[in-house]
Short mmCIF file of C-alpha atoms in Angstrom, two decimals:
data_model
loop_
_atom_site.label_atom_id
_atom_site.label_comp_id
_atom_site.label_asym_id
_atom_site.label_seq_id
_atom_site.Cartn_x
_atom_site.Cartn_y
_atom_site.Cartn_z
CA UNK A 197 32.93 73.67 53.64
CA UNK A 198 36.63 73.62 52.74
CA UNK A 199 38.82 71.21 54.46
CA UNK A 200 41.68 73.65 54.95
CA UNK A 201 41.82 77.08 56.17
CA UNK A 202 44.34 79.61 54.67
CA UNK A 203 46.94 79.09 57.87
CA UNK A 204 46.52 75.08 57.07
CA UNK A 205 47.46 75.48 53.31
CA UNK A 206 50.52 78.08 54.41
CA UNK A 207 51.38 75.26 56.60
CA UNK A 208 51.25 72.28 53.80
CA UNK A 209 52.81 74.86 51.00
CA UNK A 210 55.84 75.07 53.62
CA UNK A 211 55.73 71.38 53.98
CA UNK A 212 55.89 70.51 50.08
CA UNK A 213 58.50 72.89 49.62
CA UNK A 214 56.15 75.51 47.05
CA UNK A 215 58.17 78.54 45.90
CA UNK A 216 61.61 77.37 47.90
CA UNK A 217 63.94 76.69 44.92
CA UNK A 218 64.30 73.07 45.79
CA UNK A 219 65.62 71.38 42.30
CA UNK A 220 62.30 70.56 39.99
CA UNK A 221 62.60 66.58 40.15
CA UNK A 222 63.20 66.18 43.71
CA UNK A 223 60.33 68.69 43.73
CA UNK A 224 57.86 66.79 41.83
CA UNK A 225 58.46 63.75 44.17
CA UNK A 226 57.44 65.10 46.82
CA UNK A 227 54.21 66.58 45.24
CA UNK A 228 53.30 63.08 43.86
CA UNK A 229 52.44 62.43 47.54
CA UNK A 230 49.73 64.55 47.12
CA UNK A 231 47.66 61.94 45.16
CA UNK A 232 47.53 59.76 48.54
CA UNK A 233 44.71 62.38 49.88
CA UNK A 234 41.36 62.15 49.44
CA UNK A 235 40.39 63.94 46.04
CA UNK A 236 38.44 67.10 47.47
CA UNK A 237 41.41 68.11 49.47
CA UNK A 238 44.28 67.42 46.98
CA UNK A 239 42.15 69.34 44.74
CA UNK A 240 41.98 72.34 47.47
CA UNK A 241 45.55 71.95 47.95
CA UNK A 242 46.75 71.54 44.78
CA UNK A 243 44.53 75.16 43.41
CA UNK A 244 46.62 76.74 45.89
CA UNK A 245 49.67 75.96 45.44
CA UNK A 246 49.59 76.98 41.98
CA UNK A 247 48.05 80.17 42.94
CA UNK A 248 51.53 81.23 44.60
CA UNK A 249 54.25 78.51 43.25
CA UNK A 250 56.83 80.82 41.28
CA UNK A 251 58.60 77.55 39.16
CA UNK A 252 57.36 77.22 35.43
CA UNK A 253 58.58 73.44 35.67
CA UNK A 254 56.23 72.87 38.73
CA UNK A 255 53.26 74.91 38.12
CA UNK A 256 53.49 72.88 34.63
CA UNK A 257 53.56 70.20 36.75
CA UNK A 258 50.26 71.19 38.98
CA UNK A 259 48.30 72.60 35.66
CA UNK A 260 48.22 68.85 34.82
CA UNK A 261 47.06 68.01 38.12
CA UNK A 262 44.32 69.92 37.61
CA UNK A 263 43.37 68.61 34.43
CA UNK A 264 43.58 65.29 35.88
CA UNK A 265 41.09 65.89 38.44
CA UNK A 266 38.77 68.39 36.52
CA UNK A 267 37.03 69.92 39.43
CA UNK A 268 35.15 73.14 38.78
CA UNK A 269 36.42 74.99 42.08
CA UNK A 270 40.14 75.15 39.91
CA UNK A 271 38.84 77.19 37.30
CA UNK A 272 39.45 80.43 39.04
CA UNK A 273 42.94 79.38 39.27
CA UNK A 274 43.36 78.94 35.81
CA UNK A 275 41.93 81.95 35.37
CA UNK A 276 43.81 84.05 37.36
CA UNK A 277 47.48 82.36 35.66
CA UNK A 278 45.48 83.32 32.04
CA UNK A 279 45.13 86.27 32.92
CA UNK A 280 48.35 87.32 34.97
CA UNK A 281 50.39 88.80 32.25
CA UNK A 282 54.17 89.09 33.91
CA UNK A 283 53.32 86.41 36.93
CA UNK A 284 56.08 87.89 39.63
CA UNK A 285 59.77 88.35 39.92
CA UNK A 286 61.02 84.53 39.59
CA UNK A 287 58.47 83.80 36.80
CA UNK A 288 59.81 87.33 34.46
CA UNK A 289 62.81 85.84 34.03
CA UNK A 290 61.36 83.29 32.38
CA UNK A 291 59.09 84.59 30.08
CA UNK A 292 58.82 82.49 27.68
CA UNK A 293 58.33 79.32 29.64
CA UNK A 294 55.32 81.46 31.31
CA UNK A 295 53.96 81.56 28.00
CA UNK A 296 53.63 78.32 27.81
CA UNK A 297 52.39 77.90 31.82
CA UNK A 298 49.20 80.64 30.38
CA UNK A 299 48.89 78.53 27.17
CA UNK A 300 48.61 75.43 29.31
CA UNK A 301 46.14 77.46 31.50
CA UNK A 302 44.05 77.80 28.77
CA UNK A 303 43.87 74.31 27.24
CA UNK A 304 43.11 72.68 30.54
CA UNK A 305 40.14 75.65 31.13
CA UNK A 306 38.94 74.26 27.81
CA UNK A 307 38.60 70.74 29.02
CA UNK A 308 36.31 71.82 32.03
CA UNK A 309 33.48 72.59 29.26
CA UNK A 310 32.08 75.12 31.41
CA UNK A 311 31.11 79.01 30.62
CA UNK A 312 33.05 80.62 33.39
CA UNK A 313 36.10 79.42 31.13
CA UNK A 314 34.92 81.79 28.24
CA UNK A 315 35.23 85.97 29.29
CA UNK A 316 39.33 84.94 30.47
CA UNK A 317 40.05 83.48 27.05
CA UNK A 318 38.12 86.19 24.65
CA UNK A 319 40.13 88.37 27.05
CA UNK A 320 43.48 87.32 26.42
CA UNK A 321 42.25 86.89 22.18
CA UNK A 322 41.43 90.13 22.03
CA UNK A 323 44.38 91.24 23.85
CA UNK A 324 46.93 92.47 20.66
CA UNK A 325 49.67 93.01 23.09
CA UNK A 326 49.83 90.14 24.45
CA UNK A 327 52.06 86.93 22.69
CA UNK A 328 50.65 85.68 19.62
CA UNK A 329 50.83 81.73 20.53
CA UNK A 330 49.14 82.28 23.95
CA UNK A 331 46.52 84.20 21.35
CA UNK A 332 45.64 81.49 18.81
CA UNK A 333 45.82 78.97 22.32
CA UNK A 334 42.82 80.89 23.03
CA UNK A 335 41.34 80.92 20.29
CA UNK A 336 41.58 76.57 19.85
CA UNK A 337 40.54 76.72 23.54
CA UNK A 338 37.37 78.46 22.52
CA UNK A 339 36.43 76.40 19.63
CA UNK A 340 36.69 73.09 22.49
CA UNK A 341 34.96 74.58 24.63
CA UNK A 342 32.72 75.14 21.70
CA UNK A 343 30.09 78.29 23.19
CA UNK A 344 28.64 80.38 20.84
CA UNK A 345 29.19 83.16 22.65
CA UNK A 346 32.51 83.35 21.23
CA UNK A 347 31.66 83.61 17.77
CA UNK A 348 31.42 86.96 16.97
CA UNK A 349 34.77 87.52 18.46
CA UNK A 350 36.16 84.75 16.37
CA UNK A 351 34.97 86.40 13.05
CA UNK A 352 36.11 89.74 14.45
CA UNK A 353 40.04 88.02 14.43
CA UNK A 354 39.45 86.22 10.99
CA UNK A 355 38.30 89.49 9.13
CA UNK A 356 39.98 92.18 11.05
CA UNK A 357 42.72 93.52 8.26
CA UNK A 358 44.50 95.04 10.88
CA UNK A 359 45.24 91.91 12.57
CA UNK A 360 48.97 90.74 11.43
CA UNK A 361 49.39 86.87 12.84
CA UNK A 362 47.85 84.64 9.89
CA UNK A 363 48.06 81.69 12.20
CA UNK A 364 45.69 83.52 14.79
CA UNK A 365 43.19 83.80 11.99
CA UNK A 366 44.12 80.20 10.89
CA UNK A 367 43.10 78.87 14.74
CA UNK A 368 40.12 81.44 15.10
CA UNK A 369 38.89 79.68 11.95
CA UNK A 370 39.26 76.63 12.84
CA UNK A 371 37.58 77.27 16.11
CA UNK A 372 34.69 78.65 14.57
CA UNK A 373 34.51 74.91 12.56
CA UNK A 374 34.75 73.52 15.89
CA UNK A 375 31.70 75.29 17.26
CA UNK A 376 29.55 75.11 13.99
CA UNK A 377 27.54 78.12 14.17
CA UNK A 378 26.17 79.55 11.02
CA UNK A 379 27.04 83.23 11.59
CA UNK A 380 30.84 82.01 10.57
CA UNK A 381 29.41 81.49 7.00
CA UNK A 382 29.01 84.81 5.54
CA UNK A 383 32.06 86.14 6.83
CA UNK A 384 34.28 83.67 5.71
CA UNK A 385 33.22 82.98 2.30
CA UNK A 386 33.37 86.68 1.92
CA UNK A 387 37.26 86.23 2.23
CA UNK A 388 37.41 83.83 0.23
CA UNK A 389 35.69 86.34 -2.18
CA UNK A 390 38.23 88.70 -1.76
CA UNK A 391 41.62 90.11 -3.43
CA UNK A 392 43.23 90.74 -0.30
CA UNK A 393 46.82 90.23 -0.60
CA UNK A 394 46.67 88.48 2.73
CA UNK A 395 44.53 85.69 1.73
CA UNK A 396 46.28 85.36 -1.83
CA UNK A 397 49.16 84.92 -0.09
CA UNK A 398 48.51 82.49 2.53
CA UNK A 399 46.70 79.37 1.02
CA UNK A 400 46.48 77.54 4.38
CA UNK A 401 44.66 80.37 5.44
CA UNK A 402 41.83 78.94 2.86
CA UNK A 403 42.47 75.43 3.16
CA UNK A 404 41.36 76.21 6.68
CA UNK A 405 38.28 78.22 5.62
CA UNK A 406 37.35 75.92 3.28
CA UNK A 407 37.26 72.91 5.75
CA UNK A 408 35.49 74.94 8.17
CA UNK A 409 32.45 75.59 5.71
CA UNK A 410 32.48 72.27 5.16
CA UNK A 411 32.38 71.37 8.71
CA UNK A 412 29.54 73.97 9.31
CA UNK A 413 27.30 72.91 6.39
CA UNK A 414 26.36 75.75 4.80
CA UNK A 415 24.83 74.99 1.29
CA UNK A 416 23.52 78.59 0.26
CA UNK A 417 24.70 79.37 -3.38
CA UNK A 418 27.03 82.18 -2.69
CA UNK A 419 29.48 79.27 -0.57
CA UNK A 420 29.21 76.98 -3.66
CA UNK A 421 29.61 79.76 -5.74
CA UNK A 422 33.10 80.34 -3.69
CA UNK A 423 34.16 77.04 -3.44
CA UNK A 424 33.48 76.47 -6.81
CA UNK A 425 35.93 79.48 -7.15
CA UNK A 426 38.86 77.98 -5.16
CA UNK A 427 38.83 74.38 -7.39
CA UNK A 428 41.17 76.97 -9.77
CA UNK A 429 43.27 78.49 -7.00
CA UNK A 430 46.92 77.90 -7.10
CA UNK A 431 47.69 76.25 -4.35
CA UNK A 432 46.99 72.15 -5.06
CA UNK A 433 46.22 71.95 -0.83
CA UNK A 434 43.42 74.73 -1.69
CA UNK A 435 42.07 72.84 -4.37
CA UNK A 436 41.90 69.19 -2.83
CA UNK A 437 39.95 71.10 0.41
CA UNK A 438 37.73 72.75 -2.63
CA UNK A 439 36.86 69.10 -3.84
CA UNK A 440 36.52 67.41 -0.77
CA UNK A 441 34.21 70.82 0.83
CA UNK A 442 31.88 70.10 -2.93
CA UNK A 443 31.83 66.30 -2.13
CA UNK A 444 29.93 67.04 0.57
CA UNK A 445 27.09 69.87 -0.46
CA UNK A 446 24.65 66.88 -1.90
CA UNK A 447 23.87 69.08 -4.80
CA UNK A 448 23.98 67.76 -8.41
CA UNK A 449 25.90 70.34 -9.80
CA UNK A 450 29.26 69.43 -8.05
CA UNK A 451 29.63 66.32 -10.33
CA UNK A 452 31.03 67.89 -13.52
CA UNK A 453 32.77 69.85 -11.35
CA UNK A 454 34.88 67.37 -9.65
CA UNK A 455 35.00 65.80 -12.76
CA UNK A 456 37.07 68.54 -14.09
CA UNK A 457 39.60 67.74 -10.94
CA UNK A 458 40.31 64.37 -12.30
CA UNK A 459 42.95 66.42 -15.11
CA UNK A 460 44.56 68.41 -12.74
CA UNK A 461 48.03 68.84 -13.26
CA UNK A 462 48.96 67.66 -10.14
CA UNK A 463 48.45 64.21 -9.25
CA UNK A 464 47.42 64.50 -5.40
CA UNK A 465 44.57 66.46 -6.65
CA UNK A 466 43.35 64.87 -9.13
CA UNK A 467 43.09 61.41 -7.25
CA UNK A 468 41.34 63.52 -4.76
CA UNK A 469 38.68 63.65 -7.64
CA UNK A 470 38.92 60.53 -7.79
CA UNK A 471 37.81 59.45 -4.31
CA UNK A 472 35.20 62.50 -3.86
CA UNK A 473 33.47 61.49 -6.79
CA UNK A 474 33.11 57.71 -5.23
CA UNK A 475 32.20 58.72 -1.89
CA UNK A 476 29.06 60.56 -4.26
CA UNK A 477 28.15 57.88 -6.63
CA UNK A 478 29.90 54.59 -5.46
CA UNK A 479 31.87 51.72 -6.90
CA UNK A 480 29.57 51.43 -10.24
CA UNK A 481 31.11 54.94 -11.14
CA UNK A 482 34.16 53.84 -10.95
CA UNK A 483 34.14 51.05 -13.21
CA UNK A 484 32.83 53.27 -16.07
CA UNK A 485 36.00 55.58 -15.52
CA UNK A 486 37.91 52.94 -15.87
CA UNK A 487 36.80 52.49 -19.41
CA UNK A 488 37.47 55.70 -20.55
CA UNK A 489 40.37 56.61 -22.83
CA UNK A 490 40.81 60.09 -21.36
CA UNK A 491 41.19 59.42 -18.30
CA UNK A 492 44.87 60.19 -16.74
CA UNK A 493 46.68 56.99 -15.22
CA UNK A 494 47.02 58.02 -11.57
CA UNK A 495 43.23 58.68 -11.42
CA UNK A 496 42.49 54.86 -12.97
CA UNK A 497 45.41 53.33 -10.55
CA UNK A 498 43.39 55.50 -7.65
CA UNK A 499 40.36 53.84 -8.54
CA UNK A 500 41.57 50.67 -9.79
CA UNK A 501 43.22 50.41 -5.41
CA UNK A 502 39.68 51.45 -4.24
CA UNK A 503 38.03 48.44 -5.61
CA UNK A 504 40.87 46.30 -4.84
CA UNK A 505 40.46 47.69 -1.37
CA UNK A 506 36.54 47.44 -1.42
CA UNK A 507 37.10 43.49 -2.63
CA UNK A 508 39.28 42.64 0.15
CA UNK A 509 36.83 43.73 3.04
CA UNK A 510 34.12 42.30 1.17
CA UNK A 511 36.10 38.90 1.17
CA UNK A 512 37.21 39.49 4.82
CA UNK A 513 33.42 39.48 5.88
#
């Protein structure tokens, strides 16, 4: 039973000033009386008057109300600011700073964790019109919330070639790390696979893919067979993600591998090497490379500050 009927929440909008133009910190003052009432009805008051308040500055200001309290009856009115493309006359003139009121929207629907949350977002994702940041927003927002319903959708923004923002397909990846479902494999490592110009030219675009195999766990041979692929790629960002995604496949084959990393021409990457291949076979590994003629400087100072490191904590305890 709500606490307020619809003429009682005209009368407390009128009373807190909602939609009257009053300046934005004065504003906000007077809202922060709000937290005085008992949750359940600043919660009911508080959905409301962001269902008709026309400032960006306070509905940003309610949003985070919201996601303070977390109640489940808000989630319709987050929805409904999602989804409200051009908001009404005051808000169009602001565009921009509505963009970031439905971004907003969509973060704090993430934090509910709850499926109603999902059909607005894959909505506005799928949505090519609409702005590209309030996209990818969506799509991080989906990988929180972390359903697998949203999968398919995810790898449908990743692979589509029609698709123009990289980052979208940079966050849709990265959501589909976030929710860990296996279906994300195949698709992904076949773009890695590919000569698209798109992915040649982007490497972040495969730094991302590659942490997001590693993050699902997918040890089938065509993955290692592609990240064994990308230890060569140009990019030294592409590479280090190519070491660190093989440190982690618990498959004897990575060693020589990795150990190839260690003469990289750039140094970031070959340390890299350095610190995968302890992480696989421990301090005693290290020691031996330490011996070895071959071995570049940067990667025995790399080692040579892990066992320093190492010796200190063991001393600590």
């Amino acid at each position: 039973m709500p606490q307020y009927d619809k003429k009682s929440l005209k009368h407390l909008a009128d009373q807190f000033k909602i939609s009257s133009g009053l300046d934005s910190v004065q504003h906000i003052e007077l809202l922060d009386q709000i937290k005085q009432y008992p949750q359940q009805e600043a919660v009911q008051i508080i959905n409301y008057f962001a269902s008709i308040e026309t400032n960006p500055d306070i509905l940003y200001y309610l949003l985070k109300r919201i996601e303070a309290y977390k109640d489940p009856s808000s989630i319709d009115v987050l929805s409904d600011l999602l989804l409200s493309k051009s908001g009404n006359a005051h808000i169009v003139e602001n565009m921009s700073q509505y963009v970031k009121i439905r971004s907003l929207a969509a973060k704090v629907l993430s934090s509910f964790k709850d499926n109603k949350a999902v059909l607005p977002l894959l909505y506005i994702l799928n949505s090519k019109d609409e702005d590209y940041k309030l996209r990818l927003n969506c799509a991080e927002a989906l990988g929180k919330l972390g359903n697998n319903y949203a999968v398919s959708p995810l790898i449908d923004i990743v692979s589509d070639k029609t698709e123009q923002s990289i980052y979208l397909k940079e966050s849709a990846t990265k959501a589909l790390g976030m929710i860990g479902d296996m279906r994300a494999v195949e698709p992904l490592v076949a773009i890695l696979e590919s000569n698209e110009s798109f992915i040649s030219k982007f490497s972040f675009l495969k730094e991302r893919i590659l942490e997001t195999l590693r993050k699902i766990g997918s040890k089938d041979d065509r993955t290692f067979k592609a990240i064994k692929k990308s230890l060569l790629d140009n990019s030294p960002f592409v590479r280090i993600d190519a070491i660190e995604a093989l440190s982690e496949l618990d498959d004897d084959r990575v060693i020589p591998l990795i150990e190839d990393r260690l003469f990289d021409e750039d140094e970031e990457v070959a340390k890299s090497a350095v610190v995968a291949l302890y992480n696989i076979l421990g301090e005693e590994y290290l020691f031996e490379m330490r011996k070895r003629p071959d071995i570049p400087l940067c990667c025995i100072e790399e080692a040579e500050a892990i066992l320093d490191d190492n010796e200190e904590e063991y001393n600590e305890d």
